[in-house]
Short mmCIF file of C-alpha atoms in Angstrom, two decimals:
data_model
loop_
_atom_site.label_atom_id
_atom_site.label_comp_id
_atom_site.label_asym_id
_atom_site.label_seq_id
_atom_site.Cartn_x
_atom_site.Cartn_y
_atom_site.Cartn_z
CA MET E 13 78.72 -74.70 38.56
CA GLN E 14 81.74 -72.63 37.85
CA LEU E 15 81.67 -73.68 34.23
CA SER E 16 77.99 -73.06 33.77
CA TYR E 17 78.37 -69.64 35.33
CA PHE E 18 81.17 -68.90 32.90
CA ARG E 19 79.04 -69.99 29.96
CA ARG E 20 76.22 -67.81 31.14
CA VAL E 21 78.51 -64.84 31.41
CA ALA E 22 80.05 -65.52 28.05
CA ALA E 23 76.59 -65.64 26.50
CA GLY E 24 75.80 -62.36 28.18
CA GLY E 25 78.96 -60.93 26.70
CA ALA E 26 77.94 -61.98 23.23
CA VAL E 27 74.59 -60.28 23.65
CA ALA E 28 76.26 -57.15 24.90
CA ALA E 29 78.64 -57.15 21.95
CA LEU E 30 75.68 -57.27 19.61
CA ALA E 31 74.06 -54.45 21.51
CA PHE E 32 77.22 -52.41 21.07
CA ALA E 33 77.14 -52.95 17.34
CA GLY E 34 73.55 -51.73 17.47
CA VAL E 35 74.59 -48.57 19.25
CA ALA E 36 77.23 -47.90 16.64
CA ALA E 37 74.78 -48.42 13.82
CA PHE E 38 72.17 -46.12 15.28
CA THR E 39 74.46 -43.34 16.37
CA ALA E 40 75.32 -40.98 13.57
CA SER E 41 78.86 -39.89 14.30
CA PRO E 42 79.93 -36.65 12.67
CA ALA E 43 83.41 -36.86 11.16
CA TYR E 44 84.82 -34.16 13.46
CA ALA E 45 83.61 -35.74 16.70
CA ALA E 46 86.46 -37.81 18.01
CA THR E 47 85.65 -38.61 21.61
CA SER E 48 82.63 -39.86 23.43
CA LYS E 49 81.69 -39.49 27.06
CA VAL E 50 81.25 -42.90 28.61
CA SER E 51 79.79 -43.56 32.04
CA VAL E 52 79.59 -46.92 33.76
CA VAL E 53 76.63 -47.86 35.93
CA HIS E 54 76.79 -50.78 38.32
CA GLY E 55 73.44 -52.50 38.70
CA ILE E 56 74.36 -56.06 39.68
CA PRO E 57 73.55 -56.56 43.36
CA ASP E 58 76.16 -57.84 45.81
CA THR E 59 78.96 -57.98 43.24
CA PRO E 60 81.74 -55.39 43.54
CA VAL E 61 84.10 -55.55 40.55
CA ASP E 62 87.24 -54.15 38.99
CA VAL E 63 86.67 -52.70 35.54
CA TYR E 64 89.26 -53.15 32.82
CA VAL E 65 89.27 -51.18 29.57
CA ASN E 66 91.60 -52.63 26.93
CA GLY E 67 93.34 -54.71 29.57
CA LYS E 68 94.04 -51.71 31.79
CA LYS E 69 92.41 -51.45 35.18
CA THR E 70 90.18 -48.37 35.08
CA LEU E 71 87.96 -48.79 38.13
CA ASN E 72 88.95 -50.36 41.40
CA ASN E 73 86.43 -52.14 43.56
CA PHE E 74 83.47 -50.58 41.73
CA LYS E 75 80.44 -51.10 43.94
CA PRO E 76 76.84 -51.97 43.08
CA GLY E 77 74.75 -48.80 42.93
CA ASP E 78 77.68 -46.61 41.92
CA VAL E 79 78.10 -44.57 38.76
CA ALA E 80 81.56 -43.91 37.32
CA GLY E 81 82.63 -41.38 34.75
CA PRO E 82 82.24 -39.87 32.40
CA LEU E 83 85.41 -41.10 30.74
CA ASN E 84 86.45 -39.41 27.54
CA LEU E 85 87.02 -42.27 25.12
CA ALA E 86 88.19 -41.73 21.57
CA GLU E 87 86.01 -43.24 18.87
CA GLY E 88 87.04 -46.87 18.36
CA GLU E 89 86.78 -50.42 19.64
CA TYR E 90 87.28 -51.34 23.27
CA ASP E 91 87.59 -54.52 25.26
CA ILE E 92 85.75 -54.18 28.53
CA ALA E 93 86.07 -56.72 31.32
CA LEU E 94 84.75 -56.98 34.86
CA THR E 95 86.61 -59.08 37.42
CA LYS E 96 86.10 -59.80 41.05
CA PRO E 97 88.13 -57.17 42.96
CA GLY E 98 91.83 -57.98 42.85
CA GLU E 99 91.54 -60.78 40.32
CA PRO E 100 93.47 -60.69 37.04
CA VAL E 101 91.75 -59.60 33.87
CA GLY E 102 92.14 -63.15 32.56
CA SER E 103 89.52 -64.38 35.01
CA ALA E 104 86.86 -61.86 34.08
CA ILE E 105 83.33 -62.63 35.22
CA LEU E 106 81.80 -60.50 32.46
CA LYS E 107 83.46 -59.21 29.32
CA VAL E 108 82.74 -57.51 26.04
CA ASP E 109 85.36 -57.55 23.29
CA ASN E 110 85.58 -55.06 20.45
CA ALA E 111 82.84 -52.89 21.85
CA GLU E 112 82.39 -50.06 19.40
CA VAL E 113 82.33 -46.58 20.85
CA PRO E 114 81.06 -44.12 18.25
CA GLY E 115 82.44 -40.59 18.15
CA GLY E 116 80.73 -37.63 19.76
CA ALA E 117 78.17 -39.58 21.75
CA ASN E 118 77.25 -39.75 25.40
CA ILE E 119 76.97 -43.37 26.45
CA SER E 120 76.16 -45.23 29.63
CA LEU E 121 77.35 -48.80 30.04
CA ALA E 122 75.07 -50.55 32.47
CA ALA E 123 76.27 -53.75 34.10
CA HIS E 124 73.03 -55.34 35.21
CA LEU E 125 70.83 -58.41 35.29
CA ASP E 126 68.72 -59.36 32.32
CA ALA E 127 65.07 -60.25 32.74
CA ALA E 128 66.06 -63.83 33.66
CA GLY E 129 68.63 -62.72 36.21
CA LYS E 130 71.83 -63.23 34.19
CA PRO E 131 74.52 -60.52 34.40
CA LYS E 132 75.13 -58.55 31.22
CA ILE E 133 76.37 -55.21 29.97
CA THR E 134 73.99 -52.99 28.01
CA PRO E 135 75.13 -49.78 26.36
CA PHE E 136 72.65 -46.93 26.27
CA VAL E 137 73.03 -43.79 24.20
CA ASN E 138 72.02 -40.85 26.36
CA ASP E 139 69.84 -38.14 24.87
CA VAL E 140 71.84 -35.01 25.65
CA SER E 141 69.94 -32.68 23.35
CA LYS E 142 68.92 -29.38 24.98
CA VAL E 143 65.67 -29.25 26.92
CA ASP E 144 63.41 -26.21 26.72
CA ALA E 145 63.68 -23.57 29.43
CA GLY E 146 61.79 -24.72 32.51
CA LYS E 147 61.96 -28.40 31.57
CA ALA E 148 63.86 -31.46 32.76
CA ARG E 149 64.38 -34.79 31.05
CA LEU E 150 63.41 -38.02 32.80
CA ILE E 151 64.80 -41.27 31.43
CA VAL E 152 63.89 -44.59 33.03
CA ARG E 153 65.78 -47.78 32.15
CA HIS E 154 64.57 -51.25 33.00
CA THR E 155 67.74 -53.12 33.92
CA ALA E 156 66.34 -55.42 36.58
CA ALA E 157 65.46 -59.11 36.67
CA ALA E 158 61.77 -58.32 36.70
CA PRO E 159 58.78 -58.42 34.35
CA ALA E 160 57.35 -55.43 32.49
CA VAL E 161 56.66 -52.39 34.67
CA ASP E 162 54.85 -49.09 34.61
CA VAL E 163 56.47 -45.96 36.02
CA ARG E 164 54.07 -43.66 37.84
CA ALA E 165 54.42 -40.02 38.82
CA GLY E 166 51.98 -38.80 41.44
CA GLY E 167 50.07 -42.07 41.05
CA THR E 168 49.56 -41.67 37.28
CA PRO E 169 51.41 -44.01 34.90
CA VAL E 170 53.78 -41.98 32.73
CA PHE E 171 55.68 -44.85 31.13
CA LYS E 172 53.81 -48.09 30.50
CA GLY E 173 54.91 -51.63 29.82
CA LEU E 174 58.65 -51.01 30.06
CA THR E 175 60.70 -54.20 29.69
CA ASN E 176 64.36 -55.14 30.28
CA PRO E 177 66.61 -53.70 28.75
CA LYS E 178 64.52 -50.85 27.31
CA GLU E 179 64.28 -47.20 28.25
CA ALA E 180 61.47 -44.66 28.25
CA LYS E 181 61.93 -40.91 28.37
CA ALA E 182 60.11 -37.60 28.41
CA ASP E 183 60.81 -33.92 28.89
CA VAL E 184 58.71 -32.76 31.81
CA ASP E 185 58.25 -29.62 33.93
CA ALA E 186 61.19 -29.22 36.28
CA GLY E 187 60.42 -29.86 39.92
CA THR E 188 59.83 -32.66 42.37
CA VAL E 189 57.51 -35.57 41.63
CA LYS E 190 56.65 -38.57 43.74
CA ALA E 191 57.41 -41.57 41.60
CA ASP E 192 57.09 -45.33 41.92
CA VAL E 193 57.41 -48.42 39.79
CA VAL E 194 54.57 -50.95 39.60
CA LEU E 195 54.16 -54.25 37.80
CA ALA E 196 52.72 -53.34 34.40
CA GLY E 197 49.00 -52.78 34.46
CA THR E 198 48.71 -53.26 38.23
CA ASP E 199 48.95 -51.27 41.44
CA THR E 200 51.53 -53.65 42.87
CA VAL E 201 54.41 -51.43 43.83
CA ALA E 202 57.79 -52.94 42.93
CA ILE E 203 60.01 -49.94 43.73
CA GLY E 204 59.40 -46.76 45.69
CA PRO E 205 57.69 -44.45 46.07
CA ALA E 206 60.47 -41.87 46.14
CA ASP E 207 60.72 -38.12 45.60
CA LEU E 208 62.35 -37.39 42.27
CA ASN E 209 63.90 -33.95 42.14
CA LEU E 210 64.04 -33.20 38.43
CA LYS E 211 66.32 -30.19 38.14
CA GLU E 212 65.71 -27.86 35.24
CA GLY E 213 68.12 -28.27 32.36
CA THR E 214 69.29 -31.74 33.40
CA ALA E 215 68.61 -35.31 32.42
CA THR E 216 67.89 -37.64 35.32
CA ILE E 217 68.41 -41.26 34.35
CA VAL E 218 66.90 -43.80 36.72
CA TYR E 219 67.92 -47.45 36.40
CA ALA E 220 65.73 -50.09 37.95
CA ILE E 221 68.16 -52.74 39.15
CA GLY E 222 68.27 -55.96 41.12
CA SER E 223 65.97 -58.92 41.05
CA ALA E 224 62.29 -59.31 41.87
CA GLU E 225 62.88 -62.92 42.84
CA ASP E 226 65.67 -62.01 45.25
CA LYS E 227 63.59 -59.11 46.57
CA ASN E 228 66.44 -56.64 46.08
CA LEU E 229 64.94 -54.34 43.46
CA ASP E 230 66.35 -50.86 43.77
CA VAL E 231 67.26 -47.84 41.70
CA VAL E 232 70.51 -46.23 40.61
CA ALA E 233 70.41 -42.68 39.30
CA GLN E 234 72.69 -40.82 36.94
CA THR E 235 72.39 -37.11 36.24
CA ILE E 236 73.61 -35.24 33.17
CA THR E 237 73.76 -31.47 33.56
CA GLY E 238 74.18 -28.60 31.13
CA LEU E 239 71.20 -29.35 28.88
CA HIS E 240 69.42 -26.07 29.71
CA SER E 241 68.21 -23.50 27.22
CA ALA E 242 67.87 -19.76 27.79
CA PRO E 243 64.37 -18.24 27.89
CA GLY E 244 63.05 -16.95 24.57
CA GLY E 245 63.37 -13.37 25.73
CA VAL E 246 63.08 -10.92 28.60
CA PRO E 247 60.04 -8.67 28.07
CA SER E 248 60.24 -6.00 30.75
CA GLY E 249 58.44 -2.84 29.78
CA ASP E 250 55.46 -1.55 27.80
CA GLY E 251 55.22 2.02 29.07
CA GLY E 252 57.53 3.75 26.65
CA GLN E 253 58.69 6.38 29.17
CA ALA E 254 62.28 5.18 28.87
CA GLY E 255 62.28 5.06 25.10
CA THR E 256 65.43 6.29 23.44
CA GLY E 257 65.78 7.29 19.82
CA VAL E 258 63.57 9.98 18.32
CA GLN E 259 59.90 9.83 17.42
CA THR E 260 57.96 11.08 14.42
CA TRP E 261 57.16 14.43 16.04
CA TRP E 262 60.89 15.09 16.30
CA TYR E 263 61.28 14.96 12.53
CA ALA E 264 58.29 17.32 12.12
CA LEU E 265 59.76 19.79 14.59
CA ALA E 266 63.24 19.64 13.10
CA GLY E 267 61.82 19.95 9.58
CA ALA E 268 59.69 22.95 10.54
CA GLY E 269 62.72 24.57 12.16
CA VAL E 270 64.79 24.19 9.03
CA LEU E 271 61.98 25.56 6.82
CA MET E 272 61.47 28.57 9.06
CA LEU E 273 65.18 29.32 9.10
CA LEU E 274 65.34 29.09 5.34
CA GLY E 275 62.13 31.07 4.81
CA GLY E 276 63.13 33.78 7.32
CA GLY E 277 66.59 34.04 5.81
CA VAL E 278 65.24 34.41 2.28
CA ARG E 279 62.76 37.05 3.37
CA MET E 280 65.45 38.99 5.19
CA ALA E 281 67.65 38.80 2.15
CA THR E 282 64.93 39.91 -0.25
CA ALA E 283 63.85 42.67 2.16
CA ARG E 284 67.39 44.04 2.23
CA THR E 285 67.71 43.83 -1.50
CA GLY E 286 64.38 45.65 -1.83
CA ARG E 287 65.52 48.57 0.36
CA LYS E 288 68.68 49.20 -1.60
CA MET C 2 62.47 48.07 10.87
CA THR C 3 59.82 46.99 8.43
CA VAL C 4 56.98 44.67 9.26
CA ARG C 5 58.30 42.31 6.65
CA ASN C 6 61.67 42.25 8.33
CA CYS C 7 60.08 41.57 11.68
CA GLY C 8 58.24 38.57 10.26
CA ALA C 9 61.47 37.22 8.81
CA LEU C 10 63.27 37.62 12.11
CA ALA C 11 60.46 35.92 13.98
CA ALA C 12 60.58 33.01 11.55
CA LEU C 13 64.34 32.76 12.04
CA ALA C 14 63.96 32.83 15.81
CA ALA C 15 61.23 30.20 15.74
CA GLY C 16 63.36 28.05 13.47
CA VAL C 17 66.32 28.30 15.82
CA ALA C 18 64.10 27.48 18.78
CA ALA C 19 62.60 24.46 17.03
CA LEU C 20 66.01 23.13 16.06
CA THR C 21 67.36 23.71 19.56
CA VAL C 22 64.52 21.71 21.10
CA ALA C 23 64.98 19.00 18.49
CA THR C 24 68.71 18.82 19.20
CA LEU C 25 68.18 18.67 22.96
CA VAL C 26 65.65 15.88 22.56
CA ALA C 27 67.95 13.98 20.23
CA CYS C 28 70.85 14.30 22.67
CA ASN C 29 68.75 13.04 25.58
CA SER C 30 67.52 10.16 23.49
CA GLN C 31 70.91 8.70 22.86
CA PRO C 32 71.20 5.06 23.92
CA ALA C 33 73.10 4.63 27.16
CA GLY C 34 76.01 3.11 25.25
CA ASN C 35 77.98 0.03 26.10
CA VAL C 36 80.74 -0.21 28.65
CA GLY C 37 82.68 -3.28 29.67
CA ALA C 38 81.22 -5.55 26.97
CA GLU C 39 84.50 -7.38 26.62
CA GLU C 40 84.82 -7.98 30.34
CA ALA C 41 81.28 -9.32 30.44
CA SER C 42 81.98 -11.83 27.70
CA THR C 43 85.22 -12.94 29.35
CA LEU C 44 83.28 -13.77 32.51
CA ALA C 45 81.11 -16.17 30.54
CA ALA C 46 84.04 -18.16 29.22
CA SER C 47 84.28 -21.48 31.00
CA ALA C 48 87.47 -23.39 31.42
CA THR C 49 87.61 -26.09 28.78
CA PRO C 50 89.11 -29.36 29.94
CA SER C 51 92.30 -30.12 28.09
CA ALA C 52 92.65 -33.32 26.10
CA ALA C 53 95.44 -34.32 28.45
CA ASP C 54 93.09 -35.20 31.29
CA ALA C 55 91.31 -37.81 29.19
CA ASP C 56 92.52 -40.47 31.61
CA PRO C 57 92.69 -41.62 34.86
CA SER C 58 91.18 -40.94 38.05
CA VAL C 59 87.65 -41.61 36.92
CA PRO C 60 85.14 -40.00 39.26
CA VAL C 61 82.87 -42.49 40.98
CA ALA C 62 79.70 -41.45 42.78
CA ALA C 63 76.89 -43.24 44.51
CA GLY C 64 73.97 -43.38 42.09
CA GLU C 65 71.53 -41.85 44.52
CA LEU C 66 68.44 -40.01 43.42
CA PRO C 67 69.29 -36.31 43.05
CA ALA C 68 68.41 -34.28 46.12
CA GLY C 69 67.45 -30.62 46.15
CA ALA C 70 70.63 -28.59 46.33
CA GLY C 71 70.98 -25.74 48.81
CA ILE C 72 70.19 -22.90 46.45
CA VAL C 73 70.07 -19.42 48.01
CA PRO C 74 67.52 -17.25 46.19
CA PRO C 75 68.06 -13.49 46.31
CA VAL C 76 65.17 -11.80 48.12
CA ARG C 77 66.21 -8.14 48.08
CA LEU C 78 68.26 -5.96 45.77
CA VAL C 79 69.60 -2.53 46.68
CA ILE C 80 71.31 -0.28 44.13
CA PRO C 81 72.10 3.04 45.88
CA GLY C 82 73.31 4.81 42.72
CA ILE C 83 69.89 4.69 41.08
CA ASP C 84 67.71 4.58 44.22
CA VAL C 85 66.59 1.00 43.84
CA THR C 86 65.38 -1.07 46.79
CA ALA C 87 63.31 -3.90 45.46
CA THR C 88 61.84 -7.20 46.55
CA VAL C 89 63.07 -10.11 44.46
CA ASN C 90 60.65 -12.92 43.55
CA ALA C 91 61.67 -16.35 42.31
CA VAL C 92 60.25 -16.66 38.81
CA GLY C 93 60.43 -19.04 35.88
CA ILE C 94 59.16 -19.25 32.36
CA ASN C 95 55.88 -18.04 30.91
CA GLU C 96 54.42 -21.27 29.48
CA ARG C 97 52.68 -19.48 26.64
CA THR C 98 55.54 -17.34 25.38
CA ASN C 99 58.57 -19.33 26.60
CA GLU C 100 59.89 -16.01 27.92
CA PHE C 101 61.24 -14.89 31.28
CA GLU C 102 58.32 -14.30 33.63
CA VAL C 103 59.10 -10.81 34.93
CA PRO C 104 56.87 -10.08 37.98
CA PRO C 105 53.77 -8.15 36.84
CA SER C 106 54.12 -5.61 39.64
CA VAL C 107 56.69 -3.12 38.31
CA ASP C 108 58.19 -2.30 41.71
CA GLN C 109 59.20 -5.97 42.14
CA ILE C 110 61.86 -7.81 40.24
CA GLY C 111 62.36 -11.45 39.34
CA TRP C 112 65.18 -13.91 39.90
CA TYR C 113 65.44 -16.75 37.36
CA ARG C 114 64.92 -19.69 39.71
CA TYR C 115 66.25 -22.30 37.26
CA GLY C 116 69.67 -20.69 37.15
CA PRO C 117 72.27 -20.31 39.93
CA GLY C 118 71.42 -18.74 43.27
CA LEU C 119 73.62 -16.38 45.27
CA GLU C 120 75.57 -19.30 46.76
CA ALA C 121 76.82 -20.51 43.39
CA ASP C 122 80.54 -20.38 42.70
CA ALA C 123 79.94 -20.40 38.94
CA GLY C 124 77.47 -19.02 36.45
CA SER C 125 75.13 -16.11 36.05
CA VAL C 126 72.49 -15.17 38.64
CA VAL C 127 69.84 -13.43 36.54
CA ILE C 128 67.48 -10.76 37.90
CA ALA C 129 65.11 -8.95 35.53
CA GLY C 130 62.72 -6.09 36.20
CA HIS C 131 60.43 -3.72 34.37
CA VAL C 132 61.74 -0.46 33.07
CA ASP C 133 58.15 0.79 33.12
CA SER C 134 54.59 -0.19 32.38
CA ALA C 135 51.77 1.58 30.55
CA LYS C 136 49.44 1.11 33.53
CA GLN C 137 51.80 1.34 36.51
CA GLY C 138 54.35 3.89 35.35
CA LYS C 139 58.05 3.68 36.12
CA GLY C 140 59.45 0.31 37.14
CA ALA C 141 62.18 -0.71 39.56
CA PHE C 142 64.73 -0.83 36.77
CA PHE C 143 63.72 2.48 35.14
CA ARG C 144 67.18 3.92 35.68
CA LEU C 145 69.16 0.72 35.16
CA ARG C 146 70.80 2.19 32.06
CA GLU C 147 72.40 4.90 34.19
CA LEU C 148 74.59 2.37 35.98
CA ASP C 149 78.27 2.52 35.17
CA GLN C 150 81.40 0.54 35.81
CA GLY C 151 82.37 0.63 39.48
CA ASP C 152 78.85 1.24 40.80
CA THR C 153 77.99 -1.06 43.66
CA LEU C 154 74.90 -3.03 44.57
CA THR C 155 73.83 -5.39 47.31
CA ALA C 156 71.86 -8.59 46.90
CA THR C 157 70.50 -10.20 50.05
CA GLY C 158 69.76 -13.91 50.00
CA SER C 159 67.06 -15.92 51.72
CA ASP C 160 69.80 -16.85 54.20
CA GLY C 161 69.83 -13.23 55.35
CA LYS C 162 73.36 -12.68 54.10
CA ALA C 163 74.02 -9.48 52.12
CA ARG C 164 76.42 -9.86 49.21
CA GLU C 165 78.14 -6.90 47.56
CA TYR C 166 78.61 -6.65 43.81
CA ARG C 167 80.46 -4.22 41.56
CA VAL C 168 79.24 -3.30 38.08
CA VAL C 169 81.70 -4.25 35.34
CA ALA C 170 79.60 -3.82 32.22
CA ARG C 171 76.47 -2.23 30.81
CA GLU C 172 75.35 -3.30 27.36
CA GLU C 173 72.41 -2.63 25.08
CA TYR C 174 71.28 -5.21 22.55
CA ALA C 175 68.42 -5.45 20.09
CA LYS C 176 66.16 -8.17 21.53
CA THR C 177 66.64 -10.12 18.31
CA LYS C 178 70.41 -10.16 18.77
CA ILE C 179 70.99 -10.50 22.51
CA PRO C 180 73.18 -13.53 23.34
CA LEU C 181 70.84 -14.85 26.04
CA GLU C 182 72.71 -18.17 26.39
CA ARG C 183 75.65 -16.19 27.73
CA TYR C 184 73.55 -14.32 30.30
CA PHE C 185 71.70 -17.46 31.37
CA ALA C 186 74.89 -19.56 31.50
CA ARG C 187 75.43 -21.81 34.48
CA ASP C 188 79.18 -21.90 34.04
CA GLY C 189 81.90 -19.30 33.88
CA LYS C 190 82.81 -16.88 36.68
CA PRO C 191 80.18 -16.14 39.33
CA ARG C 192 78.30 -12.99 38.35
CA LEU C 193 75.03 -11.13 38.71
CA THR C 194 73.18 -10.17 35.54
CA LEU C 195 70.46 -7.48 35.64
CA ILE C 196 68.17 -7.17 32.64
CA THR C 197 65.48 -4.70 31.63
CA CYS C 198 64.11 -3.12 28.47
CA GLY C 199 65.40 -0.08 26.67
CA GLY C 200 66.14 1.53 23.38
CA PRO C 201 63.55 2.97 21.01
CA PHE C 202 59.93 2.31 21.96
CA ASP C 203 57.46 1.06 19.38
CA ALA C 204 54.25 2.77 20.52
CA LYS C 205 52.05 0.61 18.29
CA ALA C 206 53.42 -2.76 19.44
CA ARG C 207 54.00 -1.32 22.96
CA LYS C 208 57.44 -2.82 22.99
CA TYR C 209 60.98 -1.65 23.46
CA ARG C 210 63.41 -2.69 20.77
CA ASP C 211 66.32 -3.45 23.07
CA ASN C 212 67.38 -5.07 26.30
CA ILE C 213 69.72 -3.31 28.72
CA VAL C 214 72.06 -5.76 30.46
CA VAL C 215 74.18 -4.88 33.48
CA THR C 216 76.84 -7.35 34.61
CA ALA C 217 78.25 -7.22 38.13
CA VAL C 218 80.81 -9.37 39.92
CA PRO C 219 81.26 -10.08 43.63
CA ALA C 220 82.95 -6.99 45.09
#
């Protein structure tokens, strides 16, 4: 049992390592960007862990449903290991060696169950591009031991056929929506419903976690702030009563004034000359 | 005195009068001018984390769904110096233009509901109002450009609490050049930013060229 569990975990680690390589390949890293922001999301039910990065304990007794970070990690390769709380790094229950962290990215490492219920670590690159004024970004990640799902907002499917370990995302109007997760193509509610408060200028990342079989499906949420944009402008007047700067009539008046001064002066001068 | 001389004198007098009027108009049409621009930009600067705190105590939070934070919208703004007492509405973005949705009624002003509220300990609370309107005449912020450093104003929140502010800057920008990200920032020192229109008016496009921006800090 112990051995088979270890094998399972090791296999999971190999998959995660491949996924990391994928992240590195797909993330263009500008030469100047040295560090990445890395968050860790715990989505394995009933399994608190210690998290080691390069052999150094980074998180103590990290609990399911918690989100840690962001850590600022320099671009490079990292060994990440999860142990049962208090156990040495040598007896890790889940590990990824030589995980590549690209520079200048925002990454979430999700420790979760795969579709078959095996623990694994999946790195996700977070879209931290700016959202338009008035908008919020919703990202949903399927990280649960469950089949394909649809995500509904106000009863209408917004993301369809999402499978583990994929994500779906959209920029939507900021505000509160009632959301739930159903088995793909059905009305069978798997998670929720819950009120999602999508704050303007943020990304709300919702992870579906747990296991359908064990009836402990749940969600973990991570929020990234500071993605807001300013409005395009502030139009606040069309009357013209407060206009500064001079108008066309001003030039006409000033021009006429100058002409009259000149004309009058010349006439005075010629008149005087004439009288002499 | 000859008739001819009289005509010349009259022309001179008229010329002087015309130029005097023109000069007066030009003087009154000067832009309000900028004060405190540097202070305003300093307020927007946010503390950048140093590279030294790259490690350790990693923050850990429960991954709960985000709840609505206790934002306190301003509901009333009083600026004694320019006789303003105005109702503040919570407004957002005009979907069509992607611009700030200033309340259509010119005696009301709008608070940008996506930005910080009065409770915030960082960032810029933005309130914008009409300088005027072709149909309704002068707006609540008609005299905003008369505000100067040291003038005080009071913003009352939906919690009933009145908060005093002191003007530190008044700036005028062409709408094409205004650094809106700075005025709509959610970081930096807590401040109140009042915006209206100003500058030369384009009668054909029915638009002002500039925005007037007043920055105030908690008094």
